[in-house]
Coordinates of N, CA and C and ligand atoms in Angstrom, one line a residue:
M1 N 1.6 -3.8 24.3 CA 2.3 -3.2 23.2 C 1.5 -2.1 22.6
Q2 N 2.1 -0.9 22.4 CA 1.4 0.2 21.8 C 1.4 0.0 20.3
K3 N 0.2 -0.2 19.6 CA 0.2 -0.6 18.2 C 0.0 0.7 17.4
L4 N 0.6 0.6 16.2 CA 0.5 1.8 15.3 C -0.9 1.7 14.7
K5 N -1.8 2.7 14.7 CA -3.1 2.7 14.2 C -3.0 3.2 12.7
I6 N -3.6 2.3 11.9 CA -3.4 2.7 10.4 C -5.0 2.8 9.8
G7 N -5.0 3.6 8.8 CA -6.2 3.7 8.0 C -5.9 3.3 6.6
I8 N -6.7 2.3 6.0 CA -6.4 1.9 4.7 C -7.3 2.3 3.6
L9 N -6.8 3.0 2.7 CA -7.5 3.5 1.5 C -7.6 2.6 0.3
I10 N -8.8 2.2 0.0 CA -8.9 1.1 -1.2 C -9.9 1.7 -2.3
S11 N -9.8 1.2 -3.5 CA -10.7 1.5 -4.6 C -11.2 0.2 -5.2
G12 N -10.7 -1.0 -4.9 CA -11.0 -2.2 -5.5 C -11.1 -3.4 -4.8
G13 N -10.4 -4.5 -5.3 CA -10.5 -5.9 -4.7 C -10.1 -6.0 -3.3
G14 N -9.0 -5.1 -2.9 CA -8.7 -5.1 -1.5 C -7.8 -6.2 -1.1
S15 N -7.2 -6.9 -2.0 CA -6.4 -8.0 -1.5 C -5.1 -7.7 -0.7
N16 N -4.6 -6.4 -1.0 CA -3.5 -6.0 -0.1 C -4.0 -5.6 1.3
M17 N -5.2 -4.9 1.3 CA -5.9 -4.6 2.6 C -6.1 -5.9 3.4
H18 N -6.5 -6.9 2.8 CA -6.8 -8.2 3.4 C -5.5 -8.8 4.0
S19 N -4.4 -8.7 3.3 CA -3.2 -9.3 3.7 C -2.7 -8.5 5.0
I20 N -3.0 -7.2 5.0 CA -2.6 -6.4 6.2 C -3.5 -6.7 7.4
I21 N -4.8 -6.9 7.1 CA -5.8 -7.2 8.2 C -5.4 -8.6 8.8
R22 N -5.0 -9.5 7.9 CA -4.7 -10.9 8.4 C -3.5 -10.8 9.3
A23 N -2.4 -10.1 8.8 CA -1.1 -9.9 9.5 C -1.4 -9.3 11.0
C24 N -2.3 -8.3 10.9 CA -2.6 -7.6 12.2 C -3.3 -8.5 13.3
K25 N -3.8 -9.7 12.8 CA -4.5 -10.5 13.8 C -3.5 -11.2 14.6
A26 N -2.2 -11.4 14.2 CA -1.2 -11.9 15.1 C -0.9 -11.1 16.3
P27 N -1.1 -11.7 17.5 CA -1.0 -10.8 18.7 C 0.3 -9.9 18.8
N28 N 1.4 -10.5 18.3 CA 2.6 -9.7 18.4 C 2.9 -8.7 17.2
F29 N 1.9 -8.6 16.3 CA 2.1 -7.7 15.2 C 1.8 -6.2 15.7
P30 N 2.7 -5.4 15.4 CA 2.6 -4.0 16.0 C 1.8 -3.0 15.4
V31 N 0.8 -3.5 14.7 CA 0.0 -2.5 13.9 C -1.5 -3.1 14.0
E32 N -2.4 -2.1 14.0 CA -3.9 -2.3 14.1 C -4.6 -1.5 13.1
V33 N -5.5 -2.1 12.3 CA -6.3 -1.5 11.3 C -7.5 -0.7 12.1
A34 N -7.5 0.6 12.0 CA -8.5 1.4 12.7 C -9.6 1.6 11.9
V35 N -9.5 1.7 10.6 CA -10.5 2.0 9.6 C -10.1 1.7 8.2
V36 N -11.1 1.2 7.5 CA -10.9 1.0 5.9 C -11.8 1.9 5.3
I37 N -11.4 2.6 4.2 CA -12.3 3.6 3.5 C -12.1 3.3 1.9
S38 N -13.3 3.2 1.3 CA -13.2 3.0 -0.1 C -13.9 4.2 -0.8
N39 N -13.2 4.7 -1.9 CA -13.9 5.8 -2.7 C -14.9 5.3 -3.7
R40 N -15.0 3.9 -3.8 CA -15.9 3.3 -4.8 C -16.9 2.5 -4.0
P41 N -18.2 2.7 -4.1 CA -19.2 1.9 -3.4 C -19.1 0.4 -3.9
E42 N -18.8 0.1 -5.1 CA -18.8 -1.2 -5.5 C -17.4 -2.0 -5.2
A43 N -16.5 -1.3 -4.5 CA -15.2 -2.1 -4.2 C -15.4 -3.3 -3.4
K44 N -14.9 -4.5 -3.9 CA -15.1 -5.7 -3.1 C -14.5 -5.7 -1.7
G45 N -13.4 -4.9 -1.7 CA -12.6 -4.9 -0.4 C -13.5 -4.4 0.8
I46 N -14.5 -3.6 0.4 CA -15.3 -3.1 1.6 C -16.1 -4.2 2.3
N47 N -16.5 -5.2 1.6 CA -17.3 -6.4 2.2 C -16.3 -7.3 3.0
I48 N -15.0 -7.3 2.4 CA -14.0 -8.2 3.0 C -13.7 -7.6 4.4
A49 N -13.6 -6.3 4.5 CA -13.3 -5.5 5.6 C -14.3 -5.7 6.7
K50 N -15.7 -5.6 6.2 CA -16.8 -5.9 7.1 C -16.8 -7.2 7.6
D51 N -16.6 -8.2 6.7 CA -16.5 -9.6 7.2 C -15.4 -9.8 8.3
E52 N -14.3 -9.1 8.1 CA -13.2 -9.2 9.2 C -13.5 -8.2 10.3
E53 N -14.7 -7.8 10.4 CA -15.0 -6.8 11.5 C -14.2 -5.7 11.8
V54 N -13.7 -5.1 10.7 CA -13.0 -3.9 10.7 C -13.9 -2.7 10.3
P55 N -13.9 -1.5 11.0 CA -14.7 -0.5 10.6 C -14.5 -0.1 9.2
A56 N -15.5 -0.1 8.3 CA -15.3 0.2 6.9 C -16.4 1.2 6.4
F57 N -15.9 2.2 5.6 CA -16.8 3.2 5.2 C -16.6 3.4 3.7
I58 N -17.7 3.9 3.0 CA -17.6 4.3 1.6 C -17.6 5.8 1.7
I59 N -16.6 6.4 1.1 CA -16.7 7.9 0.9 C -16.5 8.1 -0.6
D60 N -17.6 8.2 -1.3 CA -17.6 8.1 -2.8 C -17.3 9.6 -3.2
H61 N -16.3 9.6 -4.1 CA -15.8 11.0 -4.5 C -16.8 11.6 -5.4
K62 N -17.7 10.8 -5.9 CA -18.8 11.2 -6.8 C -19.8 12.1 -6.0
D63 N -20.0 11.9 -4.7 CA -20.9 12.6 -3.9 C -20.4 13.9 -3.5
Y64 N -19.2 14.3 -3.9 CA -18.6 15.7 -3.5 C -18.5 16.5 -4.7
D65 N -18.6 17.8 -4.4 CA -18.5 18.8 -5.6 C -17.1 19.0 -6.1
D66 N -16.1 18.9 -5.2 CA -14.8 19.1 -5.6 C -13.9 18.1 -4.8
R67 N -12.7 18.1 -5.2 CA -11.6 17.3 -4.5 C -11.3 17.8 -3.1
K68 N -11.4 18.9 -2.8 CA -11.3 19.5 -1.4 C -12.3 18.9 -0.4
S69 N -13.6 19.0 -0.8 CA -14.6 18.5 0.1 C -14.5 17.0 0.2
F70 N -14.1 16.3 -0.8 CA -14.0 14.8 -0.7 C -12.8 14.5 0.2
E71 N -11.7 15.2 0.1 CA -10.5 14.9 0.9 C -10.8 15.3 2.4
D72 N -11.6 16.4 2.5 CA -11.9 16.8 3.9 C -12.8 15.6 4.6
A73 N -13.6 15.0 3.8 CA -14.3 13.9 4.4 C -13.4 12.8 4.8
L74 N -12.5 12.4 3.8 CA -11.5 11.4 4.1 C -10.8 11.8 5.4
H75 N -10.3 12.9 5.4 CA -9.4 13.4 6.6 C -10.2 13.3 8.0
T76 N -11.4 13.7 7.8 CA -12.3 13.7 9.1 C -12.4 12.2 9.6
C77 N -12.8 11.4 8.6 CA -13.0 9.9 9.0 C -11.7 9.4 9.6
L78 N -10.5 9.6 9.0 CA -9.2 9.1 9.4 C -9.0 9.7 10.9
T79 N -9.2 10.9 11.0 CA -8.8 11.5 12.4 C -9.8 11.0 13.4
E80 N -11.1 10.8 13.1 CA -12.1 10.3 14.0 C -11.7 9.0 14.6
H81 N -11.0 8.2 13.7 CA -10.6 6.8 14.0 C -9.1 6.8 14.6
A82 N -8.6 8.0 15.0 CA -7.2 8.1 15.5 C -6.2 7.5 14.7
V83 N -6.3 7.6 13.4 CA -5.3 7.1 12.5 C -4.0 7.8 12.5
E84 N -2.9 7.0 12.7 CA -1.6 7.6 12.8 C -0.9 7.5 11.4
M85 N -1.3 6.5 10.6 CA -0.7 6.4 9.3 C -1.6 5.9 8.3
V86 N -1.6 6.5 7.2 CA -2.6 6.2 6.1 C -1.8 5.3 5.1
C87 N -2.5 4.1 4.7 CA -1.9 3.1 3.8 C -2.8 3.1 2.7
N88 N -2.3 3.4 1.5 CA -3.0 3.3 0.3 C -2.8 2.0 -0.3
A89 N -3.9 1.3 -0.7 CA -3.7 -0.1 -1.1 C -4.6 -0.3 -2.3
G90 N -4.2 0.1 -3.6 CA -5.0 0.1 -4.7 C -6.1 1.1 -4.6
F91 N -5.6 2.3 -4.1 CA -6.4 3.5 -4.1 C -6.3 4.4 -5.3
M92 N -7.2 4.4 -6.1 CA -7.2 5.1 -7.4 C -7.5 6.4 -7.6
R93 N -7.2 7.3 -6.6 CA -7.5 8.8 -6.7 C -6.2 9.5 -6.6
I94 N -6.0 10.5 -7.4 CA -4.7 11.4 -7.2 C -5.2 12.3 -6.1
L95 N -4.3 12.5 -5.1 CA -4.5 13.4 -4.0 C -4.0 14.8 -4.1
T96 N -4.7 15.7 -3.6 CA -4.1 17.1 -3.8 C -3.1 17.4 -2.8
E97 N -2.3 18.5 -3.1 CA -1.2 18.9 -2.2 C -1.6 19.1 -0.8
D98 N -2.8 19.6 -0.5 CA -3.3 19.8 0.8 C -3.4 18.5 1.6
F99 N -3.9 17.5 1.1 CA -4.1 16.2 1.7 C -2.7 15.6 1.8
V100 N -1.9 15.6 0.8 CA -0.5 15.0 0.9 C 0.3 15.7 2.0
D101 N 0.2 17.0 2.0 CA 0.9 17.7 3.0 C 0.5 17.4 4.4
A102 N -0.9 17.3 4.5 CA -1.4 17.0 5.9 C -0.9 15.6 6.5
W103 N -0.7 14.7 5.6 CA -0.2 13.4 6.0 C 1.3 13.1 5.6
L104 N 2.0 14.1 5.3 CA 3.3 13.9 4.9 C 4.2 13.2 5.9
G105 N 4.9 12.1 5.4 CA 5.7 11.3 6.5 C 4.8 10.3 7.1
R106 N 3.4 10.3 6.8 CA 2.6 9.5 7.6 C 1.6 8.8 6.7
Q107 N 1.9 8.8 5.3 CA 1.1 8.1 4.3 C 2.1 7.3 3.5
I108 N 1.6 6.0 3.2 CA 2.4 5.1 2.4 C 1.6 4.5 1.3
N109 N 2.2 3.9 0.3 CA 1.4 3.3 -0.9 C 2.3 2.1 -1.3
I110 N 1.5 1.2 -2.0 CA 2.2 0.1 -2.6 C 2.1 0.1 -4.1
H111 N 3.2 0.0 -4.9 CA 3.2 0.1 -6.2 C 3.8 -1.2 -6.9
P112 N 3.2 -1.7 -8.0 CA 3.7 -3.0 -8.5 C 4.8 -2.9 -9.4
S113 N 5.9 -2.3 -9.0 CA 7.1 -2.4 -9.7 C 8.3 -2.1 -8.9
L114 N 9.5 -2.2 -9.3 CA 10.7 -1.8 -8.6 C 10.9 -0.4 -8.9
L115 N 10.4 0.5 -8.0 CA 10.6 2.0 -8.2 C 12.0 2.1 -8.1
P116 N 12.6 3.2 -8.7 CA 12.0 4.2 -9.6 C 11.6 3.8 -11.0
S117 N 11.7 2.5 -11.3 CA 11.4 2.0 -12.7 C 9.8 1.9 -12.7
F118 N 9.3 2.1 -13.9 CA 7.8 1.8 -14.2 C 6.9 2.4 -13.2
K119 N 7.0 3.8 -13.1 CA 6.0 4.5 -12.3 C 4.7 4.5 -13.2
G120 N 3.7 5.0 -12.6 CA 2.4 5.2 -13.4 C 1.6 4.0 -13.6
L121 N 0.9 3.9 -14.8 CA -0.1 2.8 -15.0 C 0.4 1.8 -16.0
H122 N -0.4 0.8 -16.1 CA -0.1 -0.4 -17.1 C 1.4 -0.9 -16.9
I123 N 1.7 -1.2 -15.7 CA 3.1 -1.4 -15.5 C 3.5 -2.8 -16.0
H124 N 2.7 -3.9 -15.8 CA 3.2 -5.2 -16.2 C 3.3 -5.2 -17.7
E125 N 2.4 -4.5 -18.5 CA 2.4 -4.4 -20.0 C 3.8 -3.9 -20.3
R126 N 4.2 -2.8 -19.6 CA 5.5 -2.2 -19.9 C 6.7 -3.0 -19.5
V127 N 6.6 -3.7 -18.5 CA 7.7 -4.5 -18.0 C 7.9 -5.5 -19.1
L128 N 6.8 -6.2 -19.6 CA 6.9 -7.2 -20.5 C 7.6 -6.7 -21.9
E129 N 7.0 -5.5 -22.2 CA 7.6 -5.0 -23.5 C 9.0 -4.6 -23.3
A130 N 9.5 -4.1 -22.2 CA 10.9 -3.7 -22.0 C 11.8 -5.0 -21.9
G131 N 11.2 -6.1 -21.7 CA 11.9 -7.4 -21.5 C 12.9 -7.4 -20.3
V132 N 12.5 -6.8 -19.2 CA 13.3 -6.9 -18.0 C 13.2 -8.2 -17.4
K133 N 14.1 -8.7 -16.8 CA 14.1 -10.1 -16.3 C 13.7 -10.2 -14.7
I134 N 13.8 -9.0 -14.1 CA 13.3 -9.0 -12.7 C 12.5 -7.8 -12.5
T135 N 11.2 -7.9 -11.9 CA 10.4 -6.9 -11.5 C 10.1 -7.0 -10.1
G136 N 9.0 -6.5 -9.6 CA 8.8 -6.6 -8.2 C 7.7 -5.6 -7.7
C137 N 7.7 -5.2 -6.5 CA 6.9 -4.2 -5.8 C 7.7 -3.4 -4.9
S138 N 7.1 -2.3 -4.6 CA 7.7 -1.2 -3.7 C 6.6 -0.7 -2.8
V139 N 6.9 -0.4 -1.5 CA 6.2 0.3 -0.6 C 7.0 1.6 -0.4
H140 N 6.2 2.7 -0.5 CA 6.9 4.0 -0.5 C 6.1 5.0 0.2
Y141 N 6.8 6.1 0.7 CA 6.0 7.2 1.2 C 5.3 7.9 0.2
V142 N 4.2 8.6 0.5 CA 3.5 9.4 -0.6 C 4.0 10.8 -0.4
D143 N 4.5 11.4 -1.6 CA 4.7 12.8 -1.6 C 4.0 13.4 -2.9
L144 N 4.5 14.6 -3.1 CA 3.7 15.3 -4.2 C 3.9 14.7 -5.5
E145 N 5.0 14.1 -5.9 CA 5.3 13.6 -7.2 C 4.8 12.1 -7.0
V146 N 3.9 11.7 -8.0 CA 3.4 10.3 -8.0 C 4.3 9.3 -8.0
D147 N 4.3 8.3 -7.2 CA 5.1 7.1 -7.2 C 6.6 7.5 -7.0
A148 N 6.9 8.6 -6.3 CA 8.3 9.0 -6.3 C 8.7 9.2 -4.8
G149 N 7.8 8.9 -3.8 CA 8.4 9.2 -2.4 C 9.4 8.1 -1.9
A150 N 9.9 8.4 -0.8 CA 10.9 7.5 -0.2 C 10.5 6.1 -0.2
I151 N 11.4 5.2 -0.6 CA 11.2 3.8 -0.7 C 11.4 3.1 0.7
V152 N 10.4 2.4 1.2 CA 10.4 1.8 2.5 C 11.0 0.3 2.3
A153 N 10.3 -0.4 1.4 CA 10.8 -1.9 1.2 C 10.4 -2.3 -0.2
Q154 N 11.2 -3.3 -0.6 CA 10.9 -3.7 -2.1 C 11.1 -5.2 -2.0
A155 N 10.3 -5.9 -2.9 CA 10.4 -7.4 -3.2 C 10.7 -7.6 -4.6
A156 N 11.7 -8.5 -4.9 CA 12.0 -8.8 -6.3 C 11.2 -10.0 -6.8
V157 N 10.7 -10.0 -8.0 CA 9.9 -11.1 -8.6 C 10.5 -11.3 -10.0
P158 N 10.7 -12.6 -10.3 CA 11.2 -12.9 -11.6 C 10.1 -12.7 -12.7
V159 N 10.6 -12.2 -13.9 CA 9.7 -12.3 -15.1 C 10.2 -13.5 -15.9
L160 N 9.1 -14.4 -16.1 CA 9.5 -15.7 -16.7 C 9.1 -15.6 -18.1
S161 N 9.7 -16.6 -19.0 CA 9.6 -16.4 -20.4 C 8.2 -16.6 -21.0
G162 N 7.3 -17.4 -20.2 CA 6.0 -17.7 -20.6 C 5.0 -16.6 -20.1
D163 N 5.5 -15.6 -19.5 CA 4.5 -14.6 -18.7 C 3.7 -13.8 -19.7
N164 N 2.5 -13.7 -19.3 CA 1.6 -12.6 -19.9 C 1.3 -11.6 -18.8
V165 N 0.4 -10.6 -19.1 CA 0.2 -9.6 -18.1 C -0.5 -10.2 -16.8
E166 N -1.4 -11.2 -17.1 CA -2.2 -11.7 -15.9 C -1.2 -12.6 -15.0
S167 N -0.3 -13.4 -15.7 CA 0.5 -14.3 -14.8 C 1.5 -13.5 -14.0
L168 N 2.1 -12.5 -14.7 CA 3.0 -11.6 -14.1 C 2.4 -10.8 -12.9
A169 N 1.2 -10.2 -13.2 CA 0.4 -9.4 -12.2 C 0.1 -10.3 -11.0
S170 N -0.2 -11.5 -11.3 CA -0.6 -12.3 -10.1 C 0.6 -12.7 -9.2
R171 N 1.9 -13.0 -9.9 CA 3.0 -13.3 -9.2 C 3.5 -12.0 -8.3
V172 N 3.4 -10.9 -8.9 CA 3.8 -9.6 -8.2 C 2.8 -9.3 -7.1
L173 N 1.5 -9.6 -7.3 CA 0.5 -9.4 -6.2 C 0.8 -10.2 -5.0
E174 N 1.2 -11.4 -5.3 CA 1.6 -12.4 -4.2 C 2.7 -11.8 -3.3
A175 N 3.7 -11.2 -4.1 CA 4.7 -10.6 -3.4 C 4.3 -9.3 -2.6
E176 N 3.2 -8.7 -3.2 CA 2.8 -7.4 -2.5 C 2.3 -7.8 -1.1
H177 N 1.6 -9.0 -1.1 CA 0.8 -9.5 0.1 C 1.8 -9.7 1.2
Q178 N 3.0 -10.2 0.8 CA 4.1 -10.2 1.8 C 4.7 -9.0 2.1
L179 N 4.9 -8.2 1.2 CA 5.7 -7.0 1.5 C 5.1 -5.9 2.2
Y180 N 3.7 -5.7 2.0 CA 3.0 -4.5 2.8 C 3.1 -4.8 4.2
P181 N 2.6 -6.0 4.8 CA 2.8 -6.2 6.2 C 4.2 -6.0 6.7
H182 N 5.1 -6.5 5.9 CA 6.6 -6.4 6.3 C 7.0 -5.0 6.4
A183 N 6.6 -4.2 5.5 CA 7.0 -2.7 5.5 C 6.3 -2.0 6.8
L184 N 5.2 -2.4 7.1 CA 4.3 -1.8 8.1 C 5.1 -2.3 9.5
R185 N 5.5 -3.4 9.5 CA 6.1 -3.9 10.8 C 7.5 -3.1 10.9
M186 N 8.1 -3.0 9.8 CA 9.4 -2.2 9.9 C 9.2 -0.7 10.5
I187 N 8.2 -0.2 9.8 CA 7.9 1.3 10.3 C 7.6 1.3 11.8
A188 N 6.5 0.4 12.1 CA 5.9 0.4 13.5 C 7.0 0.1 14.5
E189 N 8.0 -0.7 14.2 CA 9.0 -1.1 15.1 C 10.2 -0.1 15.0
K190 N 10.1 0.8 14.3 CA 11.1 2.0 14.0 C 12.4 1.3 13.4
R191 N 12.3 0.3 12.6 CA 13.3 -0.3 11.9 C 13.5 0.3 10.5
A192 N 12.4 1.1 10.1 CA 12.5 1.8 8.8 C 12.2 3.2 9.3
N193 N 13.1 4.1 9.1 CA 13.0 5.6 9.5 C 13.3 6.5 8.4
L194 N 12.4 7.5 8.2 CA 12.5 8.4 7.2 C 13.5 9.5 7.7
V195 N 14.6 9.6 7.0 CA 15.6 10.6 7.4 C 16.1 11.4 6.2
G196 N 15.8 12.5 6.2 CA 16.2 13.5 5.1 C 15.7 13.0 3.7
G197 N 14.5 12.6 3.6 CA 13.8 12.1 2.3 C 14.2 10.7 1.9
V198 N 15.0 10.0 2.8 CA 15.3 8.6 2.4 C 14.9 7.7 3.5
V199 N 14.5 6.5 3.4 CA 14.3 5.6 4.5 C 15.5 4.8 4.8
K200 N 16.0 4.8 6.0 CA 17.1 4.0 6.6 C 16.5 2.8 7.2
L201 N 17.1 1.7 6.8 CA 16.6 0.3 7.4 C 17.7 -0.2 8.5
K202 N 17.0 -1.0 9.5 CA 17.9 -1.6 10.5 C 17.6 -3.1 10.3
N203 N 18.5 -4.0 10.2 CA 18.3 -5.5 10.2 C 17.4 -6.0 9.2
D204 N 17.1 -5.4 8.0 CA 16.1 -5.7 7.1 C 16.4 -7.0 6.4
L205 N 17.6 -7.3 6.0 CA 17.9 -8.6 5.3 C 17.7 -9.8 6.1
I206 N 18.1 -9.6 7.4 CA 17.9 -10.8 8.3 C 16.3 -11.0 8.6
A207 N 15.6 -10.0 8.5 CA 14.1 -10.2 9.0 C 13.3 -10.9 7.9
E208 N 13.6 -10.7 6.6 CA 12.7 -11.2 5.6 C 13.4 -11.5 4.2
P209 N 14.4 -12.5 4.3 CA 15.2 -12.7 3.1 C 14.4 -13.0 1.9
S210 N 13.2 -13.6 2.0 CA 12.5 -14.1 0.8 C 12.0 -12.9 0.0
L211 N 12.0 -11.7 0.7 CA 11.5 -10.5 -0.1 C 12.6 -10.0 -1.1
Y212 N 13.8 -10.4 -0.9 CA 14.8 -9.8 -1.7 C 15.4 -10.8 -2.8
S213 N 15.1 -12.1 -2.6 CA 15.7 -13.0 -3.5 C 14.6 -13.7 -4.4
P214 N 14.6 -13.4 -5.7 CA 13.7 -14.0 -6.6 C 13.8 -15.5 -6.7
T215 N 15.0 -16.1 -6.5 CA 15.0 -17.5 -6.6 C 14.0 -18.2 -5.7
L216 N 13.6 -17.6 -4.6 CA 12.8 -18.2 -3.7 C 11.4 -18.3 -4.1
Y217 N 11.0 -17.7 -5.3 CA 9.7 -17.8 -6.0 C 9.6 -19.0 -6.9
I218 N 10.8 -19.5 -7.3 CA 10.7 -20.6 -8.3 C 10.9 -21.9 -7.6
Q219 N 9.9 -22.8 -8.0 CA 9.8 -24.0 -7.2 C 11.0 -24.9 -7.8
Ligands
LIG1 C1 -2.0 -3.7 -6.5 O1 -1.3 -4.3 -7.6 C2 -1.3 -2.4 -6.2 O2 0.0 -2.4 -6.2 C3 -1.9 -1.5 -7.2 O3 -3.2 -1.9 -7.3 C4 -3.3 -3.3 -7.0 C5 -4.5 -3.3 -6.0 O4 -4.9 -4.7 -5.7 N1 -1.8 -0.1 -6.7 P1 -5.8 -4.9 -4.4 O5 -7.0 -4.0 -4.4 O6 -4.9 -4.7 -3.2 O7 -6.2 -6.4 -4.6

């Protein structure tokens, strides 16, 4: 099986990265992690990647004079590892137009809300303030507008009456760990196809019903 080679960009804990690495260990999973890159030397995810024997590098943005030279270093590392798709997983740097253009249609991100609601930061605080009853997470293509690219897959997560930011973030994160590998499989198997700025899916509901039904999260 020809596997889709991905590069994962992280800045922190790397739990989404870890869920992808674990999924890729299954022999029939159509994706392979070619490289992990962190822009922060202290990111815990870097050690997790090394422990999992995935090539892992720190490219610290502070070591570069400007965004362009930082992004050139990222680009070089990704291409040296024959990366076909870039997966942002808790990567906390805004990317310039040049980098976004270079990977357009080949870069995805995970965001902890049901886009297009709650773009940006402090999502769970705003979800609780708004009093919505269902939140979730989205994997989407990266384009020039932040958190606005074509949506690949989404998981619904209930907001419960006793929730605080931490409990909600942790329930959503659990869903993220299921969603990102699912989205990658859909892309690699060409069951999620970017057509005219929108992702068209094939057989998605049958593949992973728990990603769409919040009742499956409640015991
Ligand atoms: C996740 O909630 C992701 O959606 C957001 O940042 C968090 C990263 O967590 N962009 P981790 O580093 O994958 O543990």
